[in-house]
Amino acid sequence: MKKGYIIIILCLLCGAICSARDLERGYRGFVEWDNAIGETDYLTQYLGYYGKGRLWFIGLSSSHGYQFNDHWFIGGGAMISCGFPKDDKFLPAFAEVRYDAKIWKFTPFVDFRGGYYYNGEKSGGLYLSPTIGYCFHTSKKLNFNLGVGVTVRGFTKTYYKTQGYQTWKTGSTTKNYTFLAARFGIDFK
């Protein structure tokens, strides 16, 4: 519990030291380390059946776009992510909208990513990731960002039946899984 209070106090001190700056119109890019953890179904490789378990995805994302004014950014990007303990690949391409608020010396933000992912095999699905966070301004050209949110990932299960040497598809279902997400990165002009 004490550890949580210390983290909150450190965040408030950093926020008081770093002041909100006006964002300039023009190009803006982001490079972020992404984390997501949650319960999901997964295909047991080579065995043909599904199991349920907790997966942790770590990855790197990059997005680039245009800062329209002090608040609004619109762009697009891509991410490469791997799941543990299963070797799941997660390669989304997304559009991104971000709103940077300025409240006295503080710069919180709200960010939304939406797109499609490819899993490195035959299928893919929906990718959505809303995030709220804080922007730590260090200079006119470079800022640090810390955000938390959720990642929604669509997943299609395909069922097969095997008899002897013959295998055929018997059906499929699509579900959306929600993961708790955290991002840490930089943005630059």
GROMACS .gro file of C-alpha atoms in nm:
model
  189
    1MET     CA    1   0.000   0.000   0.000
    2LYS     CA    2   0.286   0.239   0.087
    3LYS     CA    3   0.442   0.166  -0.251
    4GLY     CA    4   0.124   0.288  -0.425
    5TYR     CA    5   0.129   0.616  -0.231
    6ILE     CA    6   0.494   0.671  -0.321
    7ILE     CA    7   0.420   0.620  -0.692
    8ILE     CA    8   0.128   0.865  -0.678
    9ILE     CA    9   0.340   1.128  -0.499
   10LEU     CA   10   0.623   1.088  -0.754
   11CYS     CA   11   0.378   1.129  -1.043
   12LEU     CA   12   0.235   1.446  -0.888
   13LEU     CA   13   0.583   1.590  -0.829
   14CYS     CA   14   0.684   1.516  -1.190
   15GLY     CA   15   0.362   1.679  -1.307
   16ALA     CA   16   0.430   1.991  -1.101
   17ILE     CA   17   0.786   2.019  -1.238
   18CYS     CA   18   0.686   1.961  -1.601
   19SER     CA   19   0.463   2.234  -1.729
   20ALA     CA   20   0.208   2.218  -2.008
   21ARG     CA   21   0.330   2.356  -2.337
   22ASP     CA   22   0.141   2.453  -2.646
   23LEU     CA   23   0.168   2.188  -2.912
   24GLU     CA   24   0.262   2.324  -3.252
   25ARG     CA   25   0.083   2.240  -3.574
   26GLY     CA   26   0.259   1.992  -3.796
   27TYR     CA   27   0.411   1.646  -3.794
   28ARG     CA   28   0.413   1.448  -3.469
   29GLY     CA   29   0.543   1.094  -3.418
   30PHE     CA   30   0.520   0.840  -3.135
   31VAL     CA   31   0.728   0.534  -3.043
   32GLU     CA   32   0.583   0.334  -2.753
   33TRP     CA   33   0.639   0.016  -2.559
   34ASP     CA   34   0.303  -0.164  -2.525
   35ASN     CA   35   0.188  -0.415  -2.265
   36ALA     CA   36  -0.143  -0.601  -2.243
   37ILE     CA   37  -0.256  -0.881  -2.012
   38GLY     CA   38  -0.581  -1.076  -2.003
   39GLU     CA   39  -0.770  -1.403  -2.034
   40THR     CA   40  -0.813  -1.550  -2.381
   41ASP     CA   41  -0.874  -1.867  -2.578
   42TYR     CA   42  -0.583  -1.987  -2.782
   43LEU     CA   43  -0.517  -2.262  -3.031
   44THR     CA   44  -0.288  -2.533  -2.897
   45GLN     CA   45  -0.043  -2.557  -3.181
   46TYR     CA   46  -0.045  -2.883  -3.378
   47LEU     CA   47  -0.307  -3.043  -3.150
   48GLY     CA   48  -0.613  -2.872  -3.297
   49TYR     CA   49  -0.801  -2.780  -2.977
   50TYR     CA   50  -0.853  -2.460  -2.782
   51GLY     CA   51  -0.756  -2.383  -2.427
   52LYS     CA   52  -0.824  -2.088  -2.200
   53GLY     CA   53  -0.551  -1.902  -2.019
   54ARG     CA   54  -0.389  -1.573  -1.927
   55LEU     CA   55  -0.168  -1.419  -2.193
   56TRP     CA   56   0.069  -1.126  -2.164
   57PHE     CA   57   0.149  -0.934  -2.481
   58ILE     CA   58   0.453  -0.707  -2.506
   59GLY     CA   59   0.541  -0.509  -2.813
   60LEU     CA   60   0.658  -0.195  -2.983
   61SER     CA   61   0.435   0.049  -3.170
   62SER     CA   62   0.499   0.350  -3.387
   63SER     CA   63   0.245   0.603  -3.509
   64HIS     CA   64   0.283   0.918  -3.716
   65GLY     CA   65   0.045   1.193  -3.811
   66TYR     CA   66  -0.053   1.557  -3.793
   67GLN     CA   67  -0.107   1.781  -3.490
   68PHE     CA   68  -0.394   2.012  -3.594
   69ASN     CA   69  -0.388   2.249  -3.295
   70ASP     CA   70  -0.302   2.249  -2.923
   71HIS     CA   71  -0.532   1.956  -2.861
   72TRP     CA   72  -0.604   1.729  -3.161
   73PHE     CA   73  -0.373   1.475  -3.327
   74ILE     CA   74  -0.477   1.234  -3.604
   75GLY     CA   75  -0.248   0.971  -3.750
   76GLY     CA   76  -0.187   0.607  -3.823
   77GLY     CA   77   0.057   0.342  -3.717
   78ALA     CA   78   0.152  -0.020  -3.666
   79MET     CA   79   0.263  -0.245  -3.384
   80ILE     CA   80   0.445  -0.575  -3.348
   81SER     CA   81   0.361  -0.773  -3.035
   82CYS     CA   82   0.426  -1.124  -2.900
   83GLY     CA   83   0.222  -1.318  -2.647
   84PHE     CA   84   0.357  -1.515  -2.353
   85PRO     CA   85   0.352  -1.798  -2.249
   86LYS     CA   86   0.208  -1.896  -2.590
   87ASP     CA   87   0.399  -1.780  -2.894
   88ASP     CA   88   0.116  -1.564  -3.034
   89LYS     CA   89   0.200  -1.296  -3.288
   90PHE     CA   90  -0.005  -0.979  -3.296
   91LEU     CA   91   0.055  -0.733  -3.582
   92PRO     CA   92  -0.208  -0.453  -3.589
   93ALA     CA   93  -0.231  -0.157  -3.824
   94PHE     CA   94  -0.443   0.125  -3.684
   95ALA     CA   95  -0.573   0.479  -3.714
   96GLU     CA   96  -0.516   0.697  -3.407
   97VAL     CA   97  -0.696   1.000  -3.262
   98ARG     CA   98  -0.554   1.180  -2.958
   99TYR     CA   99  -0.675   1.472  -2.749
  100ASP     CA  100  -0.421   1.651  -2.528
  101ALA     CA  101  -0.589   1.857  -2.255
  102LYS     CA  102  -0.414   2.139  -2.077
  103ILE     CA  103  -0.517   2.187  -1.716
  104TRP     CA  104  -0.302   2.448  -1.548
  105LYS     CA  105   0.050   2.289  -1.557
  106PHE     CA  106  -0.077   1.939  -1.630
  107THR     CA  107  -0.119   1.771  -1.970
  108PRO     CA  108  -0.341   1.461  -1.951
  109PHE     CA  109  -0.444   1.295  -2.276
  110VAL     CA  110  -0.707   1.061  -2.418
  111ASP     CA  111  -0.604   0.838  -2.706
  112PHE     CA  112  -0.801   0.598  -2.927
  113ARG     CA  113  -0.660   0.345  -3.173
  114GLY     CA  114  -0.876   0.138  -3.404
  115GLY     CA  115  -0.785  -0.101  -3.682
  116TYR     CA  116  -0.723  -0.459  -3.787
  117TYR     CA  117  -0.458  -0.708  -3.677
  118TYR     CA  118  -0.293  -1.003  -3.846
  119ASN     CA  119  -0.178  -1.288  -3.623
  120GLY     CA  120   0.109  -1.415  -3.838
  121GLU     CA  121  -0.083  -1.719  -3.964
  122LYS     CA  122  -0.411  -1.720  -4.156
  123SER     CA  123  -0.640  -1.498  -3.954
  124GLY     CA  124  -0.675  -1.164  -3.783
  125GLY     CA  125  -0.946  -0.949  -3.638
  126LEU     CA  126  -1.061  -0.631  -3.474
  127TYR     CA  127  -0.813  -0.414  -3.280
  128LEU     CA  128  -0.932  -0.130  -3.052
  129SER     CA  129  -0.728   0.041  -2.783
  130PRO     CA  130  -0.855   0.344  -2.586
  131THR     CA  131  -0.604   0.493  -2.340
  132ILE     CA  132  -0.586   0.775  -2.087
  133GLY     CA  133  -0.257   0.908  -1.962
  134TYR     CA  134  -0.019   1.190  -1.891
  135CYS     CA  135   0.236   1.368  -2.111
  136PHE     CA  136   0.561   1.473  -1.941
  137HIS     CA  137   0.707   1.766  -2.139
  138THR     CA  138   1.086   1.774  -2.149
  139SER     CA  139   1.157   2.002  -2.447
  140LYS     CA  140   0.985   2.154  -2.749
  141LYS     CA  141   1.074   1.853  -2.963
  142LEU     CA  142   1.053   1.556  -2.722
  143ASN     CA  143   0.796   1.441  -2.461
  144PHE     CA  144   0.744   1.128  -2.252
  145ASN     CA  145   0.400   0.963  -2.234
  146LEU     CA  146   0.256   0.719  -1.984
  147GLY     CA  147  -0.092   0.573  -2.036
  148VAL     CA  148  -0.327   0.299  -1.918
  149GLY     CA  149  -0.635   0.159  -2.085
  150VAL     CA  150  -0.773  -0.150  -2.250
  151THR     CA  151  -0.707  -0.338  -2.571
  152VAL     CA  152  -0.992  -0.521  -2.743
  153ARG     CA  153  -0.884  -0.796  -2.976
  154GLY     CA  154  -1.120  -0.997  -3.197
  155PHE     CA  155  -1.040  -1.365  -3.231
  156THR     CA  156  -1.194  -1.621  -3.465
  157LYS     CA  157  -1.196  -1.984  -3.359
  158THR     CA  158  -1.216  -2.237  -3.640
  159TYR     CA  159  -1.321  -2.588  -3.548
  160TYR     CA  160  -1.203  -2.896  -3.737
  161LYS     CA  161  -1.292  -3.261  -3.717
  162THR     CA  162  -1.041  -3.531  -3.797
  163GLN     CA  163  -1.124  -3.888  -3.883
  164GLY     CA  164  -0.843  -4.110  -4.001
  165TYR     CA  165  -0.640  -3.910  -4.250
  166GLN     CA  166  -0.921  -3.669  -4.336
  167THR     CA  167  -0.972  -3.330  -4.169
  168TRP     CA  168  -1.256  -3.090  -4.242
  169LYS     CA  169  -1.383  -2.761  -4.108
  170THR     CA  170  -1.695  -2.791  -3.894
  171GLY     CA  171  -1.754  -2.424  -3.806
  172SER     CA  172  -1.615  -2.106  -3.655
  173THR     CA  173  -1.702  -1.842  -3.396
  174THR     CA  174  -1.573  -1.489  -3.336
  175LYS     CA  175  -1.523  -1.340  -2.990
  176ASN     CA  176  -1.372  -1.015  -2.864
  177TYR     CA  177  -1.129  -1.031  -2.573
  178THR     CA  178  -1.045  -0.736  -2.349
  179PHE     CA  179  -0.695  -0.692  -2.210
  180LEU     CA  180  -0.570  -0.445  -1.949
  181ALA     CA  181  -0.309  -0.231  -2.128
  182ALA     CA  182  -0.025   0.008  -2.041
  183ARG     CA  183   0.197   0.215  -2.271
  184PHE     CA  184   0.518   0.406  -2.215
  185GLY     CA  185   0.691   0.602  -2.488
  186ILE     CA  186   0.809   0.921  -2.646
  187ASP     CA  187   0.663   1.165  -2.893
  188PHE     CA  188   0.869   1.390  -3.113
  189LYS     CA  189   0.831   1.664  -3.372
   0.00000   0.00000   0.00000
